[in-house]
Amino acid sequence: MSRPLLILFLSTTATLIAACGQVPGSSPKGSGQSAAPQAPIKVSVAPIDRRDLPEIINVSGTLYADEDILISAKQPGRVLSIAVDVGDVIDSGATLAQIDPVDYELAVRERQAAAQAALAQLGLEELPQGDFDPETLPAVTKARAEADNAKARYERAKRLSEQTPPLIAEQDFADIRTQWEVATNQAKVELLTARAALASARAQASTVATAQQRLADTTLKAPII
């Protein structure tokens, strides 16, 4: 069994020796031709420069900010314009959008007209500030003066009725006394009416301020951060 293996080994060795004896690109022995010279290869030399290469990765997705704020309009309505776009850099208080303000402007005018009517009822052009005495209002002052006049007439009539004999008829004296009582009560009513009208005027002023705030809220602004 060992002899065939020895023959195979010798044959393979001879084949390898024959293959290594031939140089690639050279002519076989005995051909009579020499190998053609190869053209030189041009090379350039440069110093090594070490630098960081950016790594760019193209991906598709959604970006989320570190912090976000939900912004919504306080008042409902049709949006007329949007002043910014996604990704814009804005300052605090900048206008973001505008809601149609027509209805809110009309509401302000309506409230202002009601407030002016309440002031006109009091005989005032503007709402008094601070502690205000309603007795200084024109209607109250007039009613108070009429009551004082009726009281003076009553006192004169009373002195005449106390004379002997009375210098005024009993019915006339009763009428004067009734007029004085009516004038006194009317002055009290005018004072109560003035206080109620003053409270109504102040309430109307509050509704004007509320309507004006709603009008201002139609302009959506960036929050102050």
Coordinates of C-alpha atoms in Angstrom, one line a residue:
M1 CA 0.0 0.0 0.0
S2 CA 3.0 2.4 0.5
R3 CA 4.5 2.3 -3.1
P4 CA 1.6 3.9 -5.0
L5 CA 1.6 6.8 -2.5
L6 CA 5.3 7.4 -3.1
I7 CA 4.9 7.6 -6.8
L8 CA 2.0 10.1 -6.5
F9 CA 4.1 12.3 -4.2
L10 CA 7.1 12.3 -6.6
S11 CA 4.9 13.2 -9.6
T12 CA 3.3 16.1 -7.8
T13 CA 6.7 17.5 -6.7
A14 CA 8.0 17.4 -10.2
T15 CA 4.9 19.3 -11.5
L16 CA 5.5 22.1 -8.9
I17 CA 9.2 22.4 -9.8
A18 CA 8.3 22.7 -13.4
A19 CA 5.7 25.5 -12.7
C20 CA 8.0 27.5 -10.5
G21 CA 10.7 27.4 -13.1
Q22 CA 8.7 29.7 -15.5
V23 CA 8.5 33.4 -14.7
P24 CA 5.3 35.2 -15.6
G25 CA 5.6 37.5 -18.5
S26 CA 8.9 35.9 -19.8
S27 CA 9.2 34.0 -23.0
P28 CA 9.6 30.3 -22.8
K29 CA 13.1 29.0 -23.2
G30 CA 14.1 28.4 -26.7
S31 CA 11.6 31.0 -28.2
G32 CA 14.4 33.4 -29.1
Q33 CA 12.4 36.6 -28.0
S34 CA 13.2 39.0 -25.1
A35 CA 10.6 40.5 -22.7
A36 CA 9.4 44.1 -23.5
P37 CA 10.4 46.8 -20.9
Q38 CA 7.4 48.1 -18.7
A39 CA 6.7 51.9 -18.5
P40 CA 7.5 53.5 -15.2
I41 CA 4.6 54.3 -12.8
K42 CA 4.3 58.0 -11.7
V43 CA 3.7 58.5 -8.0
S44 CA 3.2 61.7 -5.9
V45 CA 4.1 62.1 -2.2
A46 CA 2.2 64.3 0.2
P47 CA 2.5 64.9 4.0
I48 CA 0.0 63.1 6.2
D49 CA -2.7 65.4 7.5
R50 CA -4.8 64.2 10.4
R51 CA -8.4 65.5 10.6
D52 CA -11.9 64.6 11.8
L53 CA -14.2 63.5 9.1
P54 CA -17.9 64.4 9.6
E55 CA -20.3 61.5 9.8
I56 CA -23.5 62.4 8.0
I57 CA -26.5 60.1 8.2
N58 CA -29.6 60.8 6.2
V59 CA -32.7 59.7 8.0
S60 CA -36.4 60.4 7.9
G61 CA -38.4 61.1 11.1
T62 CA -39.9 63.7 13.4
L63 CA -37.9 66.1 15.5
Y64 CA -39.1 67.0 19.1
A65 CA -38.0 70.0 21.1
D66 CA -36.6 69.6 24.6
E67 CA -39.5 71.8 25.8
D68 CA -42.8 72.6 24.2
I69 CA -45.8 74.9 25.0
L70 CA -49.3 74.4 23.9
I71 CA -50.6 77.7 22.5
S72 CA -54.3 78.2 21.8
A73 CA -56.5 81.2 21.2
K74 CA -58.7 82.4 24.2
Q75 CA -61.4 83.6 21.9
P76 CA -63.1 81.5 19.1
G77 CA -63.3 82.9 15.6
R78 CA -62.0 82.7 12.0
V79 CA -58.3 82.9 11.7
L80 CA -57.4 85.7 9.3
S81 CA -53.6 85.3 9.2
I82 CA -50.7 83.3 10.6
A83 CA -47.5 85.3 11.1
V84 CA -45.0 82.5 11.7
D85 CA -44.1 79.1 10.3
V86 CA -42.7 75.9 11.9
G87 CA -39.1 76.4 12.8
D88 CA -39.1 80.2 12.9
V89 CA -37.2 81.9 15.7
I90 CA -39.4 84.4 17.5
D91 CA -39.3 86.7 20.6
S92 CA -41.6 86.6 23.6
G93 CA -44.8 88.6 22.8
A94 CA -44.4 88.3 19.0
T95 CA -47.7 88.0 17.1
L96 CA -48.4 84.4 16.0
A97 CA -51.9 84.7 14.4
Q98 CA -54.8 87.0 14.1
I99 CA -58.5 86.0 14.6
D100 CA -61.2 88.0 12.9
P101 CA -61.9 90.9 15.4
V102 CA -65.1 92.4 13.9
D103 CA -67.6 90.8 16.3
Y104 CA -65.4 91.7 19.3
E105 CA -65.0 95.3 18.1
L106 CA -68.8 95.6 17.8
A107 CA -69.2 94.2 21.3
V108 CA -66.8 96.9 22.7
R109 CA -68.8 99.6 21.0
E110 CA -72.1 98.2 22.4
R111 CA -70.7 98.1 25.9
Q112 CA -69.3 101.6 25.6
A113 CA -72.6 103.0 24.5
A114 CA -74.4 101.3 27.4
A115 CA -71.8 102.8 29.8
Q116 CA -72.3 106.3 28.3
A117 CA -76.0 106.0 28.7
A118 CA -75.6 105.1 32.4
L119 CA -73.4 108.1 32.9
A120 CA -75.8 110.4 31.1
Q121 CA -78.5 109.3 33.5
L122 CA -76.4 110.5 36.3
G123 CA -75.4 113.7 34.5
L124 CA -71.8 112.7 34.3
E125 CA -69.4 112.5 31.3
E126 CA -67.0 110.0 32.9
L127 CA -67.1 107.5 35.7
P128 CA -65.9 109.0 39.0
Q129 CA -63.0 107.4 40.8
G130 CA -62.5 106.6 44.4
D131 CA -65.0 107.5 47.1
F132 CA -67.7 109.4 45.5
D133 CA -70.7 111.0 47.2
P134 CA -73.9 110.4 45.2
E135 CA -75.5 113.4 46.9
T136 CA -73.4 115.7 44.8
L137 CA -75.0 114.4 41.6
P138 CA -77.3 116.9 39.8
A139 CA -80.5 114.9 40.1
V140 CA -80.0 114.4 43.9
T141 CA -79.0 118.0 44.4
K142 CA -82.1 119.2 42.6
A143 CA -84.4 116.9 44.6
R144 CA -82.7 118.0 47.9
A145 CA -83.2 121.7 47.0
E146 CA -86.9 121.1 46.3
A147 CA -87.3 119.3 49.6
D148 CA -85.6 122.1 51.5
N149 CA -87.8 124.6 49.7
A150 CA -90.9 122.6 50.6
K151 CA -89.8 122.4 54.2
A152 CA -89.3 126.2 54.4
R153 CA -92.8 126.7 53.0
Y154 CA -94.2 124.3 55.5
E155 CA -92.5 126.1 58.4
R156 CA -93.9 129.4 57.3
A157 CA -97.4 127.9 56.9
K158 CA -97.1 126.4 60.3
R159 CA -96.4 129.7 62.0
L160 CA -99.4 131.2 60.2
S161 CA -101.6 128.4 61.3
E162 CA -100.5 128.9 64.9
Q163 CA -101.7 132.5 64.9
T164 CA -105.0 133.4 66.6
P165 CA -107.0 133.4 64.6
P166 CA -105.1 131.2 62.0
L167 CA -103.8 133.3 59.1
I168 CA -104.0 130.3 56.7
A169 CA -106.7 128.0 55.8
E170 CA -106.5 124.5 57.3
Q171 CA -106.7 122.9 53.9
D172 CA -103.9 125.1 52.5
F173 CA -101.7 124.2 55.4
A174 CA -102.4 120.5 54.9
D175 CA -101.5 120.8 51.2
I176 CA -98.2 122.5 52.0
R177 CA -97.4 119.9 54.6
T178 CA -98.1 117.1 52.1
Q179 CA -95.9 118.8 49.5
W180 CA -93.1 119.0 52.0
E181 CA -93.4 115.2 52.8
V182 CA -93.6 114.3 49.1
A183 CA -90.5 116.4 48.3
T184 CA -88.6 114.8 51.2
N185 CA -89.5 111.3 50.1
Q186 CA -88.6 112.3 46.5
A187 CA -85.1 113.4 47.6
K188 CA -84.6 110.1 49.3
V189 CA -85.8 108.2 46.1
E190 CA -83.4 110.3 44.0
L191 CA -80.5 109.4 46.2
L192 CA -81.3 105.7 46.1
T193 CA -81.8 105.9 42.3
A194 CA -78.4 107.7 41.9
R195 CA -76.6 105.1 43.9
A196 CA -78.2 102.3 41.8
A197 CA -77.3 104.2 38.6
L198 CA -73.8 104.7 39.8
A199 CA -73.4 101.0 40.5
S200 CA -74.9 100.2 37.1
A201 CA -72.4 102.6 35.4
R202 CA -69.5 100.9 37.2
A203 CA -70.8 97.5 36.1
Q204 CA -71.1 98.8 32.6
A205 CA -67.5 100.0 32.8
S206 CA -66.4 96.5 33.8
T207 CA -68.2 95.0 30.8
V208 CA -66.4 97.5 28.6
A209 CA -63.0 96.4 30.1
T210 CA -64.0 92.8 29.6
A211 CA -65.0 93.4 25.9
Q212 CA -61.8 95.2 25.3
Q213 CA -59.8 92.3 26.8
R214 CA -61.6 89.9 24.5
L215 CA -60.8 92.1 21.6
A216 CA -57.1 92.1 22.6
D217 CA -57.2 88.3 22.9
T218 CA -58.0 88.0 19.2
T219 CA -54.3 88.6 18.6
L220 CA -52.5 85.4 19.5
K221 CA -49.0 86.2 20.8
A222 CA -46.1 84.1 21.9
P223 CA -45.9 83.6 25.7
I224 CA -43.3 85.3 27.8
I225 CA -40.8 82.5 28.8

